[in-house]
XYZ file of C-alpha atoms in Angstrom:
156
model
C 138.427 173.003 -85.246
C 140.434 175.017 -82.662
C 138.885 177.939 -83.414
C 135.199 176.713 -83.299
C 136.332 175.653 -80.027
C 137.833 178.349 -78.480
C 134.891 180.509 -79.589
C 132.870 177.871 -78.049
C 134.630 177.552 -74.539
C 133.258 181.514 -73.558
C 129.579 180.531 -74.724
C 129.708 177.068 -72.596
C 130.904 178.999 -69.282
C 128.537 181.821 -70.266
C 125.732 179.019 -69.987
C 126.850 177.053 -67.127
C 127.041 180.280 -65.392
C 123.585 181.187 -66.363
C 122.717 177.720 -65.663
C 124.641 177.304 -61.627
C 122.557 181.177 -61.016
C 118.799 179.952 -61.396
C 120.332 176.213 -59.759
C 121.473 178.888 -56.744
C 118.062 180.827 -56.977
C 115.923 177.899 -56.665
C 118.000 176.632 -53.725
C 117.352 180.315 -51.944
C 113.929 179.808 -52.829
C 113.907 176.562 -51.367
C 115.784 177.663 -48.319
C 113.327 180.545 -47.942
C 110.309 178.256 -48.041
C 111.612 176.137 -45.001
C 112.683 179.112 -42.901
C 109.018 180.625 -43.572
C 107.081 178.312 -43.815
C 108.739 176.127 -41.021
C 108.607 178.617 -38.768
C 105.132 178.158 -38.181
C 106.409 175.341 -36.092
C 109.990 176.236 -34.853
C 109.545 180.108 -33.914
C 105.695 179.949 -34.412
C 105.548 183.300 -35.895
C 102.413 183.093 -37.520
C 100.847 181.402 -34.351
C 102.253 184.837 -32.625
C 100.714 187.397 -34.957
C 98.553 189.363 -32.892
C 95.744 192.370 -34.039
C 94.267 194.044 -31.023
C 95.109 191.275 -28.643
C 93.721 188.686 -30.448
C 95.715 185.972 -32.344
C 95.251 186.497 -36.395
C 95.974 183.042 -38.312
C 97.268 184.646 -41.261
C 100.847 185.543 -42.498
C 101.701 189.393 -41.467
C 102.861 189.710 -45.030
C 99.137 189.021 -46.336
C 97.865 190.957 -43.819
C 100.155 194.436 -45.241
C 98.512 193.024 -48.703
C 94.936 193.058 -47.392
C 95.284 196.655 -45.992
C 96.799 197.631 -49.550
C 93.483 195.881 -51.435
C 90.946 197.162 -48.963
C 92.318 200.661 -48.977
C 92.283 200.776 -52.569
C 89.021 198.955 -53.262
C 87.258 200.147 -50.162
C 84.395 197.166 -50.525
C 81.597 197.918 -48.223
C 81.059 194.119 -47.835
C 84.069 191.592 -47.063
C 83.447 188.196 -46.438
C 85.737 185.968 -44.825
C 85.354 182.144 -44.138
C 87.309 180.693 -41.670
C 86.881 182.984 -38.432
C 89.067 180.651 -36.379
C 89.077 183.140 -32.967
C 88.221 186.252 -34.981
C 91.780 188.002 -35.586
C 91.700 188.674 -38.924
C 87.981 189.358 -38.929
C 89.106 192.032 -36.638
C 91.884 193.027 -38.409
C 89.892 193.641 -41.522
C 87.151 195.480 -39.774
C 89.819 197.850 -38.374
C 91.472 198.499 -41.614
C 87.881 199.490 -42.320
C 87.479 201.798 -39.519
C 90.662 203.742 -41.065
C 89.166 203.820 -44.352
C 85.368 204.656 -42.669
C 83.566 202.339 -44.278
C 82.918 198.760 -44.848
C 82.110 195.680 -42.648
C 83.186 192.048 -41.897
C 81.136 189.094 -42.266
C 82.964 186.304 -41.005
C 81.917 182.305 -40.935
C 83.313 179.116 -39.706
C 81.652 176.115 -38.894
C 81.664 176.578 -35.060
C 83.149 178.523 -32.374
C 86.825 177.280 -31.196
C 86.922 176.244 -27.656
C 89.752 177.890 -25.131
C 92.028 174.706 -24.358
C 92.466 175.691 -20.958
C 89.351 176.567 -19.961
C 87.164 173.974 -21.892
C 84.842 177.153 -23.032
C 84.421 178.806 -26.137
C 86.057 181.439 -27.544
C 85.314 184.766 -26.731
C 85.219 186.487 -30.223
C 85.992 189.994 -30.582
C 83.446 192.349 -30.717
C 83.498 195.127 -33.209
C 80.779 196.981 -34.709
C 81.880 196.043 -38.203
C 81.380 192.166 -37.533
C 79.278 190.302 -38.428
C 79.990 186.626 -36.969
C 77.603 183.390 -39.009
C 78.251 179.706 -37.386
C 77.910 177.499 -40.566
C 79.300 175.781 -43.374
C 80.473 178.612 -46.029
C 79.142 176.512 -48.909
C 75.894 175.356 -47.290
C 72.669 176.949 -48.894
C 71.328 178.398 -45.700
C 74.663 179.994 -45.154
C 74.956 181.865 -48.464
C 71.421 182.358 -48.016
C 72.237 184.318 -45.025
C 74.995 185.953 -46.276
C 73.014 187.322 -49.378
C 70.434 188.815 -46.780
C 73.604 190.634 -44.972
C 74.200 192.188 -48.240
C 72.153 195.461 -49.986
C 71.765 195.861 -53.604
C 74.743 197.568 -54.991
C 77.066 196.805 -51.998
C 80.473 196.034 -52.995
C 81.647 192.954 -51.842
C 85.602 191.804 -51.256
C-alpha cells in the first residue's frame, strides 16, 4: 500500500499541476477579455481607431487580418454591411488601392447623423466606394448589389 502510494503522490501533483495551469490560463484569458474588450468603454480604443481621418468601428487587430485576406485573395468585389461613417469602407478600399484592384460596396440602413451638428455624416469619398442606403437583407438591396457586380467578379 505504501508503495502504490508513493508512486501515486508524483502522478497526483503532476495532475493538479496540469490542472492549476489551464485554471491560470483561463483566468488570463478571462483577464484579457475585460482589458480588451472593456476598453471599448474605459480607454475607448476601438472608438479611437482612425483610417485616413475617419473613425473605423472595427478592432485594429481585424483590420491587420483584413489587409492579410485581401492581399492574398485580391477579390475585385468586397461587400461590407454596416458602413456606420465609412472607416472601414475606406480602409478596405485603400488596402485595395495598394493591391490595384478591387472595390468597396458598403450598406447600412441610413446615414449616421454628426451629434453636434444635427447633419449627416459626411462619408468619405473614394473612387473604390460604392455607398447603398438599405437593409442588407432586403430584396431590392441584394438586387442592387447583384447589378454592382459583373459575371466572374470575385467577391469578398
Amino acid at each position: 500500500m505504501k508503495q502504490t502510494t508513493e508512486r501515486l503522490i508524483p502522478l497526483l501533483r503532476q495532475e493538479l499541476s496540469i490542472i492549476k495551469n489551464l485554471v491560470m490560463q483561463k483566468e488570463i484569458i478571462r483577464q484579457f477579455q475585460i482589458l480588451y474588450f472593456g476598453a471599448r468603454f474605459q480607454n475607448r480604443t476601438w472608438a479611437t481607431t482612425y483610417w485616413g481621418g475617419v473613425r473605423v468601428l472595427k478592432c485594429p487587430l481585424d483590420l491587420w487580418v483584413y489587409q492579410e485576406i485581401i492581399n492574398e485573395l485580391k477579390p475585385d468585389v468586397i461587400i461590407e454591411t454596416g458602413t456606420s461613417r465609412g472607416g472601414s469602407a475606406l480602409y478596405l478600399a485603400s488596402i485595395c488601392d495598394f493591391i490595384g484592384k478591387g472595390r468597396v460596396i458598403t450598406i447600412d440602413l441610413e446615414v449616421p447623423f454628426d451629434k453636434k451638428t444635427g447633419r449627416p455624416v459626411q462619408l468619405p469619398k473614394h473612387d473604390r466606394i460604392t455607398y447603398i442606403i438599405g437593409s442588407s437583407t432586403s430584396q431590392k438591396t441584394v438586387e442592387k448589389v447583384k447589378s454592382l457586380i459583373k459575371r466572374g467578379e470575385k467577391v469578398l
